[in-house]
């Protein structure tokens, strides 16, 4: 008698899959911070270097300024010629030429002569100071056949005054930017100053982003009965970008053992795989089974709400171990687990500062909040004036995402948060 | 007698150009906040929408969830069938079928029957509640020819329990995202949920970035005597991007009246022009002269150090007025003027929040700082532990940019900042 209905038998078996070991968030954070990752280095053009991180110390390849230049508009002189000059007793110098920024001086300054220089102009040979234009006056001396410009100097200047001498700012060979420097516009300016067009930076870790589920379809397609649009591919990809990593989009994968296994194996080149869906201990969940076969499960189950069924695994590969984060399928849960557990790791892998620097707000809770016992809670909130209003919908709700300005963390030992308690609101991101 | 040397005569004339009216920073900020700007709207694909700003209210085009679905793994039942069930006295229901997420139920629930459902699966007709799997037990009832699955139900459930009914999250036609919402990943998720592939956003203002100066050459080229590498094109372009605008790169423009005028007129399509260099009241400065002819000078000279020679103008055009910001040539001065005066305007033009949300740090000043009188000062600082160390180099210095972590603002009425005073450090940017 071959009686048992196969389909139902299979369900009985898979429904037996249980979380092996629900871990506290702190223990999971420790496991994540110990995950192996080796950053690669690449050379990229300065045009694309904004927000990247310098991977090798950068030394100056030229002097800055590259030549001695005037730091004021005025007249280049021999400073000793001005020693007797004063407001009521100017001395007179013969004007040789005028040199603008970008020009090359032709004439050498001898005693009794000067050259007009603009800010940034090279200092003529023989000069050792610049009298600023405000301390001078131009006069014409007319002889039989000629008009000569004479400059009256009303100020005595010191040697080197108003000159930025070659290398006084940066000396060739000097350390300019340390490895690990974040390439904000000012630092990119430093590289431009020495004429660099490329810079060695840490390569962006490649992160495959896979939505799983038989019910999930790509936005823009028709929505058949029983189906929902894919949300997590897009949200997680965008969130991956803000962590300095490169998301690699995947087609949606059915909750089927072979399909999922093949898809994961397809991403041989990536560093990290983030899936969403297929992690609960329920029917149709195959990620855990695939991971038990091809990887090593480090975490399956975190004592946090939402986000309990999260999976973290190592997958051996030809050259390196890949890391897999299996996020829950519900978008709110997926995003929260991403921001709390995954983002710090991605930022570290990208060699960014681990703290995202998104400013946090300290606000008053608008109403009493009592978490369920035994788990840490992360609660979406909406900011209204100086209060944080908890959004108490389940993590499948989209309306809550539409309203949320961020979330608060409620540790597991908290039994009640009274109305008016100060809470720290963590925005998902800002721009 | 044609005697006067033309070149020198010309210098005498241009050196006569003076700042007309040095303004206080607060007055300049007021002028800038009154500058005209009308944001345009464009439709873009959701893939590119990250960090953009929604330009029209977005309404839900479908119900969410789009169908009534199970919010737990369990059994769909008629709730009234469970009213007598309890932990010690289960009731038994006949299992009709198993429906996974993405499946379509075939059989209608009648009294005495149930259907196994996974989280996210559609609720079969006739059912009005889901008993979670933990409150059930599966048994087999064997008759002569057949094995029937019977489900023991140990819990009484209410109508609607563990069901997310169609539209309970979001109703078709409901306002989802307000105009002005910043498209962080969570908000992009909301649009994905209703299957959107495009979204109306504010167009990025187009900003031409022009470095001027006869001495300035493109990084990567040979550096002839008297020349320096262009820094500002790159730094300002990258800084423009972080303000939600689109930088449009220009070749370097010589300090020549016609060249500069033609280049500015060439950018007919842009909204804003940012130049650097050519703004001092000195030899070779032509921007002011060009602006006097083709535009309206609103500001020339700000009582701030560095940044005094900054120019702000309106340029009439065929369809709209363009705005020109003429930054000083020195990179430190150019960047500081950009961040303090230009960035808030660009962010507003891009419909971002004006405050950049880059977190500020309150730190102790490492040493006494005495500003020169009569001007506001912006001073680069390096952060060392909990102190801000002023970098006291001139604004032509690149070494100071290499070291700086940000800057502090010192208002003009401050005569001295003692060592240990608390100062607010504004980082240029963070990532």
Short mmCIF file of C-alpha atoms in Angstrom, two decimals, chain A:
data_model
loop_
_atom_site.label_atom_id
_atom_site.label_comp_id
_atom_site.label_asym_id
_atom_site.label_seq_id
_atom_site.Cartn_x
_atom_site.Cartn_y
_atom_site.Cartn_z
CA UNK A 1 0.00 0.00 0.00
CA UNK A 2 1.76 3.21 -1.18
CA UNK A 3 -0.67 5.56 0.45
CA UNK A 4 0.80 8.65 2.12
CA UNK A 5 0.24 11.72 0.00
CA UNK A 6 3.76 12.85 -0.86
CA UNK A 7 3.10 16.52 -0.76
CA UNK A 8 1.72 16.37 2.74
CA UNK A 9 4.45 14.10 3.96
CA UNK A 10 7.02 16.60 2.76
CA UNK A 11 5.26 19.35 4.68
CA UNK A 12 5.38 17.34 7.85
CA UNK A 13 9.11 16.99 7.44
CA UNK A 14 9.86 20.62 6.64
CA UNK A 15 7.57 21.91 9.35
CA UNK A 16 9.82 20.04 11.72
CA UNK A 17 12.73 22.38 10.94
CA UNK A 18 13.26 24.43 14.08
CA UNK A 19 15.59 27.27 14.94
CA UNK A 20 18.57 25.55 16.47
CA UNK A 21 19.61 28.24 18.82
CA UNK A 22 18.05 31.68 19.18
CA UNK A 23 20.89 34.07 20.01
CA UNK A 24 20.94 37.39 21.79
CA UNK A 25 21.63 40.38 19.52
CA UNK A 26 24.90 41.14 21.31
CA UNK A 27 26.20 37.63 20.61
CA UNK A 28 25.19 37.93 16.98
CA UNK A 29 26.98 41.28 16.71
CA UNK A 30 30.10 39.63 18.10
CA UNK A 31 29.89 36.82 15.53
CA UNK A 32 29.42 39.38 12.74
CA UNK A 33 32.35 41.49 13.86
CA UNK A 34 34.52 38.38 13.72
CA UNK A 35 33.47 37.47 10.17
CA UNK A 36 36.45 37.22 7.83
CA UNK A 37 36.84 39.85 5.14
CA UNK A 38 39.84 41.00 3.17
CA UNK A 39 39.46 44.31 1.35
CA UNK A 40 40.88 44.51 -2.17
CA UNK A 41 42.63 47.54 -3.62
CA UNK A 42 42.00 49.14 -7.01
CA UNK A 43 43.18 52.26 -8.80
CA UNK A 44 40.40 54.53 -9.94
CA UNK A 45 40.17 57.90 -11.61
CA UNK A 46 39.86 60.92 -9.37
CA UNK A 47 36.55 61.74 -11.03
CA UNK A 48 35.03 58.65 -9.49
CA UNK A 49 36.87 58.80 -6.18
CA UNK A 50 34.33 60.85 -4.22
CA UNK A 51 33.35 59.02 -1.00
CA UNK A 52 35.87 56.23 -1.59
CA UNK A 53 38.61 55.38 0.91
CA UNK A 54 42.36 55.74 0.22
CA UNK A 55 44.02 52.31 0.35
CA UNK A 56 47.70 53.34 0.40
CA UNK A 57 49.55 56.30 1.89
CA UNK A 58 49.82 59.05 -0.72
CA UNK A 59 53.02 61.11 -0.88
CA UNK A 60 53.50 64.45 -2.62
CA UNK A 61 55.08 63.99 -6.05
CA UNK A 62 55.81 67.72 -6.46
CA UNK A 63 56.48 70.75 -4.29
CA UNK A 64 53.53 73.00 -3.41
CA UNK A 65 53.53 75.70 -4.45
CA UNK A 66 55.58 74.35 -7.36
CA UNK A 67 57.41 77.72 -7.60
CA UNK A 68 57.79 80.76 -5.37
CA UNK A 69 54.74 82.91 -5.93
CA UNK A 70 53.20 86.17 -4.81
CA UNK A 71 50.52 85.75 -2.17
CA UNK A 72 49.25 89.33 -2.69
CA UNK A 73 48.82 91.69 -5.60
CA UNK A 74 51.73 94.15 -5.48
CA UNK A 75 55.36 94.69 -6.43
CA UNK A 76 58.20 92.19 -6.19
CA UNK A 77 61.30 93.91 -4.79
CA UNK A 78 64.59 93.37 -3.06
CA UNK A 79 63.40 93.77 0.52
CA UNK A 80 66.56 95.63 1.55
CA UNK A 81 65.61 98.36 -0.94
CA UNK A 82 62.49 99.10 1.15
CA UNK A 83 64.11 99.33 4.56
CA UNK A 84 64.00 103.11 4.61
CA UNK A 85 60.51 103.42 3.15
CA UNK A 86 57.70 104.80 5.33
CA UNK A 87 54.24 106.29 5.01
CA UNK A 88 55.59 109.85 4.91
CA UNK A 89 58.84 109.09 3.12
CA UNK A 90 58.32 106.68 0.23
CA UNK A 91 61.18 105.34 -1.82
CA UNK A 92 60.91 105.06 -5.57
CA UNK A 93 61.61 101.95 -7.67
CA UNK A 94 61.64 101.62 -11.44
CA UNK A 95 58.97 99.24 -12.81
CA UNK A 96 60.51 96.55 -15.04
CA UNK A 97 57.47 94.59 -16.14
CA UNK A 98 54.13 93.22 -15.04
CA UNK A 99 53.73 89.51 -14.36
CA UNK A 100 50.28 87.97 -14.00
CA UNK A 101 49.40 84.55 -12.61
CA UNK A 102 50.49 81.99 -15.20
CA UNK A 103 53.06 84.36 -16.74
CA UNK A 104 56.81 83.87 -16.64
CA UNK A 105 58.94 86.83 -15.45
CA UNK A 106 61.60 87.86 -17.95
CA UNK A 107 63.58 90.46 -16.09
CA UNK A 108 65.77 90.10 -13.02
CA UNK A 109 65.18 92.47 -10.10
CA UNK A 110 68.24 94.61 -9.43
CA UNK A 111 68.60 97.31 -6.83
CA UNK A 112 66.22 100.18 -7.54
CA UNK A 113 63.80 98.13 -9.62
CA UNK A 114 60.58 96.24 -9.10
CA UNK A 115 58.10 94.09 -11.02
CA UNK A 116 54.36 94.23 -10.71
CA UNK A 117 52.99 90.83 -9.66
CA UNK A 118 49.45 89.51 -9.30
CA UNK A 119 48.50 87.03 -6.62
CA UNK A 120 49.81 83.64 -7.76
CA UNK A 121 52.41 85.06 -10.14
CA UNK A 122 55.94 83.66 -10.03
CA UNK A 123 58.45 85.84 -8.18
CA UNK A 124 61.11 87.22 -10.52
CA UNK A 125 64.74 86.31 -9.91
CA UNK A 126 66.47 88.72 -7.57
CA UNK A 127 63.31 89.60 -5.62
CA UNK A 128 62.79 88.41 -2.07
CA UNK A 129 59.57 90.13 -1.06
CA UNK A 130 56.34 91.64 -2.32
CA UNK A 131 55.03 95.04 -1.27
CA UNK A 132 51.26 94.91 -1.40
CA UNK A 133 49.63 97.25 -3.87
CA UNK A 134 47.82 99.20 -1.14
CA UNK A 135 51.22 100.44 0.13
CA UNK A 136 52.35 101.76 -3.25
CA UNK A 137 51.60 104.46 -5.77
CA UNK A 138 52.36 104.55 -9.46
CA UNK A 139 53.82 107.68 -11.03
CA UNK A 140 55.11 108.43 -14.48
CA UNK A 141 58.50 109.98 -15.02
CA UNK A 142 58.69 111.58 -18.45
CA UNK A 143 62.03 112.18 -20.10
CA UNK A 144 62.65 113.48 -23.66
CA UNK A 145 61.70 110.38 -25.53
CA UNK A 146 60.20 108.06 -22.98
CA UNK A 147 57.72 107.55 -20.16
CA UNK A 148 59.03 105.36 -17.35
CA UNK A 149 56.79 104.03 -14.61
CA UNK A 150 58.13 104.64 -11.17
CA UNK A 151 56.55 102.96 -8.15
CA UNK A 152 56.49 104.79 -4.85
CA UNK A 153 56.85 102.33 -1.94
CA UNK A 154 55.36 103.49 1.36
CA UNK A 155 56.18 100.45 3.47
CA UNK A 156 59.26 98.61 4.57
CA UNK A 157 58.91 94.86 4.15
CA UNK A 158 60.75 91.89 5.62
CA UNK A 159 62.57 89.30 3.56
CA UNK A 160 60.07 86.75 2.27
CA UNK A 161 57.06 88.92 2.97
CA UNK A 162 53.99 88.12 0.84
CA UNK A 163 55.82 85.32 -0.92
CA UNK A 164 54.75 81.68 -0.73
CA UNK A 165 58.07 80.03 -1.51
CA UNK A 166 58.43 76.81 -3.48
CA UNK A 167 57.59 73.80 -1.28
CA UNK A 168 56.61 75.95 1.70
CA UNK A 169 53.15 74.44 1.74
CA UNK A 170 53.98 70.83 0.88
CA UNK A 171 57.42 69.33 0.19
CA UNK A 172 57.87 66.73 -2.52
CA UNK A 173 57.98 63.32 -0.80
CA UNK A 174 55.91 64.42 2.19
CA UNK A 175 53.03 62.22 3.37
CA UNK A 176 49.85 63.87 2.14
CA UNK A 177 46.99 61.47 2.81
CA UNK A 178 47.10 58.47 5.06
CA UNK A 179 45.72 55.10 4.10
CA UNK A 180 42.15 55.00 5.36
CA UNK A 181 41.36 58.64 4.56
CA UNK A 182 37.83 59.14 3.29
CA UNK A 183 37.84 61.01 -0.03
CA UNK A 184 35.64 63.98 0.74
CA UNK A 185 35.91 66.90 -1.73
CA UNK A 186 38.68 68.61 0.26
CA UNK A 187 40.85 65.48 0.18
CA UNK A 188 40.22 65.00 -3.53
CA UNK A 189 41.41 68.59 -3.86
CA UNK A 190 44.69 67.61 -2.21
CA UNK A 191 45.24 64.91 -4.83
CA UNK A 192 44.33 67.31 -7.64
CA UNK A 193 46.88 69.79 -6.28
CA UNK A 194 49.73 67.37 -6.97
CA UNK A 195 48.30 66.58 -10.38
CA UNK A 196 47.09 63.07 -9.59
CA UNK A 197 44.44 61.63 -11.88
CA UNK A 198 44.18 58.26 -10.18
CA UNK A 199 44.12 57.10 -6.61
CA UNK A 200 44.40 53.68 -4.97
CA UNK A 201 41.21 52.96 -3.04
CA UNK A 202 39.58 49.97 -1.41
CA UNK A 203 37.44 48.11 -3.91
CA UNK A 204 33.74 48.17 -3.15
CA UNK A 205 32.71 44.77 -1.80
CA UNK A 206 30.34 43.06 -4.22
CA UNK A 207 27.02 42.17 -2.66
CA UNK A 208 24.50 39.97 -4.44
CA UNK A 209 20.95 40.86 -3.43
CA UNK A 210 18.41 38.07 -3.90
CA UNK A 211 14.70 38.18 -3.15
CA UNK A 212 13.21 34.72 -2.72
CA UNK A 213 9.63 33.52 -2.70
CA UNK A 214 7.10 31.92 -5.02
CA UNK A 215 4.73 34.80 -4.36
CA UNK A 216 7.13 37.59 -5.29
CA UNK A 217 7.00 39.32 -8.71
CA UNK A 218 8.94 42.21 -10.22
CA UNK A 219 7.25 45.65 -9.96
CA UNK A 220 5.78 46.71 -13.29
CA UNK A 221 4.50 43.22 -14.11
CA UNK A 222 0.87 42.17 -13.76
CA UNK A 223 -0.02 41.01 -10.31
CA UNK A 224 -1.76 37.65 -10.39
CA UNK A 225 -3.92 36.53 -7.47
CA UNK A 226 -1.79 35.46 -4.53
CA UNK A 227 1.27 37.40 -5.66
CA UNK A 228 2.92 40.50 -4.22
CA UNK A 229 5.48 42.88 -5.64
CA UNK A 230 9.14 42.50 -4.76
CA UNK A 231 10.22 45.20 -2.34
CA UNK A 232 13.42 43.95 -0.78
CA UNK A 233 15.61 43.78 -3.91
CA UNK A 234 15.28 47.51 -4.36
CA UNK A 235 15.40 48.64 -0.71
CA UNK A 236 18.32 46.40 0.20
CA UNK A 237 20.27 47.31 -2.97
CA UNK A 238 19.92 51.01 -2.21
CA UNK A 239 20.85 50.48 1.42
CA UNK A 240 23.90 48.44 0.32
CA UNK A 241 25.07 51.41 -1.76
CA UNK A 242 25.03 53.74 1.22
CA UNK A 243 27.35 51.31 3.00
CA UNK A 244 30.02 51.81 0.32
CA UNK A 245 29.34 48.45 -1.34
CA UNK A 246 28.24 47.53 -4.84
CA UNK A 247 24.88 45.75 -5.00
CA UNK A 248 24.52 43.12 -7.70
CA UNK A 249 20.95 42.57 -8.66
CA UNK A 250 19.53 39.09 -9.00
CA UNK A 251 16.31 37.90 -10.53
CA UNK A 252 13.75 36.72 -8.01
CA UNK A 253 14.35 33.12 -6.93
CA UNK A 254 11.57 30.61 -6.28
CA UNK A 255 11.46 28.85 -2.93
CA UNK A 256 12.85 25.71 -4.44
CA UNK A 257 15.90 23.87 -3.18
CA UNK A 258 17.72 23.44 -6.49
CA UNK A 259 16.86 26.86 -7.88
CA UNK A 260 18.09 28.61 -4.78
CA UNK A 261 21.23 26.49 -4.49
CA UNK A 262 22.10 27.07 -8.13
CA UNK A 263 21.51 30.78 -7.85
CA UNK A 264 23.76 31.06 -4.81
CA UNK A 265 26.48 29.03 -6.52
CA UNK A 266 26.14 31.25 -9.60
CA UNK A 267 27.44 34.22 -7.60
CA UNK A 268 30.97 32.83 -7.40
CA UNK A 269 32.53 36.30 -7.79
CA UNK A 270 30.70 38.22 -5.09
CA UNK A 271 31.93 38.75 -1.55
CA UNK A 272 28.61 38.78 0.22
CA UNK A 273 25.13 37.44 -0.53
CA UNK A 274 22.03 38.95 1.01
CA UNK A 275 18.79 37.06 0.58
CA UNK A 276 15.39 37.95 1.89
CA UNK A 277 12.54 35.58 2.54
CA UNK A 278 12.68 31.84 3.04
CA UNK A 279 14.17 31.89 6.53
CA UNK A 280 11.24 31.10 8.82
CA UNK A 281 10.94 27.63 10.27
CA UNK A 282 7.85 26.97 8.16
CA UNK A 283 6.64 25.33 5.01
CA UNK A 284 8.46 26.15 1.81
CA UNK A 285 11.60 27.45 3.53
CA UNK A 286 14.59 26.07 1.79
CA UNK A 287 17.43 28.49 2.48
CA UNK A 288 18.35 26.78 5.72
CA UNK A 289 18.39 23.40 4.01
CA UNK A 290 20.61 24.73 1.20
CA UNK A 291 22.96 26.31 3.74
CA UNK A 292 23.20 23.11 5.74
CA UNK A 293 24.44 21.44 2.59
CA UNK A 294 26.76 23.99 0.99
CA UNK A 295 27.67 26.28 3.88
CA UNK A 296 28.20 26.67 7.57
CA UNK A 297 25.32 28.14 9.56
CA UNK A 298 26.64 30.55 12.20
CA UNK A 299 23.35 32.10 13.26
CA UNK A 300 19.78 31.01 12.70
CA UNK A 301 17.46 32.94 14.94
CA UNK A 302 18.05 36.23 16.77
CA UNK A 303 16.13 37.23 19.91
CA UNK A 304 14.93 40.42 18.30
CA UNK A 305 11.57 41.58 16.98
CA UNK A 306 11.21 41.92 14.08
CA UNK A 307 13.96 39.79 12.61
CA UNK A 308 13.93 36.54 14.55
CA UNK A 309 14.44 34.13 11.61
CA UNK A 310 17.63 35.82 10.36
CA UNK A 311 20.31 33.46 9.07
CA UNK A 312 24.06 34.13 8.87
CA UNK A 313 26.29 31.64 7.07
CA UNK A 314 29.73 31.13 5.61
CA UNK A 315 29.94 29.55 2.17
CA UNK A 316 33.30 28.07 1.17
CA UNK A 317 34.52 28.99 -2.30
CA UNK A 318 37.51 28.38 -4.55
CA UNK A 319 39.45 31.43 -3.39
CA UNK A 320 37.58 32.82 -0.42
CA UNK A 321 34.65 32.26 1.88
CA UNK A 322 31.50 34.11 0.96
CA UNK A 323 29.24 35.46 3.66
CA UNK A 324 25.49 35.05 3.43
CA UNK A 325 22.96 37.09 5.35
CA UNK A 326 19.47 35.59 5.10
CA UNK A 327 17.02 38.36 5.99
CA UNK A 328 13.35 37.83 6.78
CA UNK A 329 10.94 38.35 3.91
CA UNK A 330 8.83 41.10 5.46
CA UNK A 331 10.21 44.43 4.25
CA UNK A 332 10.22 46.18 7.63
CA UNK A 333 11.96 43.23 9.26
CA UNK A 334 14.42 42.92 6.36
CA UNK A 335 15.38 46.60 6.51
CA UNK A 336 15.74 46.70 10.28
CA UNK A 337 17.89 43.60 10.40
CA UNK A 338 19.91 45.10 7.56
CA UNK A 339 20.53 48.41 9.34
CA UNK A 340 21.24 46.88 12.74
CA UNK A 341 23.29 43.80 11.87
CA UNK A 342 24.38 43.89 8.24
CA UNK A 343 25.17 47.56 7.59
CA UNK A 344 27.98 47.80 10.20
CA UNK A 345 29.65 44.76 8.63
CA UNK A 346 29.31 46.12 5.09
CA UNK A 347 30.72 49.49 6.14
CA UNK A 348 33.68 47.75 7.76
CA UNK A 349 34.21 45.59 4.67
CA UNK A 350 34.17 48.78 2.57
CA UNK A 351 36.70 50.30 5.02
CA UNK A 352 34.30 53.10 5.95
CA UNK A 353 33.86 54.18 9.52
CA UNK A 354 31.54 51.60 11.06
CA UNK A 355 29.30 54.22 12.63
CA UNK A 356 27.27 55.54 9.74
CA UNK A 357 27.25 59.11 11.03
CA UNK A 358 23.58 59.43 10.26
CA UNK A 359 22.56 61.79 13.02
CA UNK A 360 20.41 60.33 15.76
CA UNK A 361 17.66 62.27 17.50
CA UNK A 362 16.79 62.19 21.18
CA UNK A 363 13.05 62.61 21.46
CA UNK A 364 10.24 61.95 23.90
CA UNK A 365 8.09 58.91 23.44
CA UNK A 366 4.53 60.00 22.60
CA UNK A 367 2.83 57.13 24.41
CA UNK A 368 3.53 54.22 26.70
CA UNK A 369 5.15 51.25 24.98
CA UNK A 370 5.25 47.79 26.45
CA UNK A 371 7.35 45.29 24.51
CA UNK A 372 6.63 41.58 24.54
CA UNK A 373 9.01 39.81 26.91
CA UNK A 374 12.30 38.13 26.26
CA UNK A 375 13.29 39.78 23.00
CA UNK A 376 14.89 43.05 22.02
CA UNK A 377 12.48 45.16 20.03
CA UNK A 378 13.08 47.59 17.22
CA UNK A 379 10.09 49.81 16.75
CA UNK A 380 9.37 52.08 13.80
CA UNK A 381 8.56 55.64 14.84
CA UNK A 382 7.25 58.75 13.23
CA UNK A 383 8.64 62.08 14.43
CA UNK A 384 6.01 64.65 15.40
CA UNK A 385 7.48 67.83 16.83
CA UNK A 386 9.75 66.68 19.66
CA UNK A 387 8.03 63.36 20.14
CA UNK A 388 8.60 59.93 18.66
CA UNK A 389 5.32 58.18 17.87
CA UNK A 390 5.64 54.37 17.77
CA UNK A 391 4.08 52.75 14.72
CA UNK A 392 2.58 49.56 16.04
CA UNK A 393 1.86 47.52 12.95
CA UNK A 394 3.20 44.13 12.02
CA UNK A 395 6.40 43.95 10.02
CA UNK A 396 4.52 43.03 6.87
CA UNK A 397 2.91 46.47 6.81
CA UNK A 398 3.89 48.93 4.12
CA UNK A 399 1.87 51.81 5.58
CA UNK A 400 4.24 51.82 8.53
CA UNK A 401 7.24 52.19 6.21
CA UNK A 402 5.47 55.03 4.44
CA UNK A 403 5.02 56.88 7.73
CA UNK A 404 8.25 56.02 9.51
CA UNK A 405 11.05 58.49 10.09
CA UNK A 406 13.26 55.91 11.76
CA UNK A 407 13.20 53.41 14.57
CA UNK A 408 14.04 53.02 18.25
CA UNK A 409 15.79 50.09 19.91
CA UNK A 410 14.20 48.64 23.02
CA UNK A 411 16.55 46.22 24.83
CA UNK A 412 15.08 42.95 26.05
CA UNK A 413 15.30 43.79 29.77
CA UNK A 414 12.96 46.77 29.36
CA UNK A 415 9.46 45.91 30.64
CA UNK A 416 7.83 49.21 29.89
CA UNK A 417 8.72 52.55 28.34
CA UNK A 418 6.57 55.24 29.88
CA UNK A 419 5.09 58.09 27.87
CA UNK A 420 7.61 60.94 27.80
CA UNK A 421 10.69 58.67 28.19
CA UNK A 422 13.64 59.90 26.15
CA UNK A 423 14.36 57.58 23.25
CA UNK A 424 17.08 57.66 20.61
CA UNK A 425 15.63 57.65 17.10
CA UNK A 426 17.82 56.13 14.41
CA UNK A 427 16.78 57.31 10.95
CA UNK A 428 17.23 54.72 8.24
CA UNK A 429 19.24 57.21 6.24
CA UNK A 430 19.40 60.89 5.40
CA UNK A 431 20.37 62.87 2.38
#
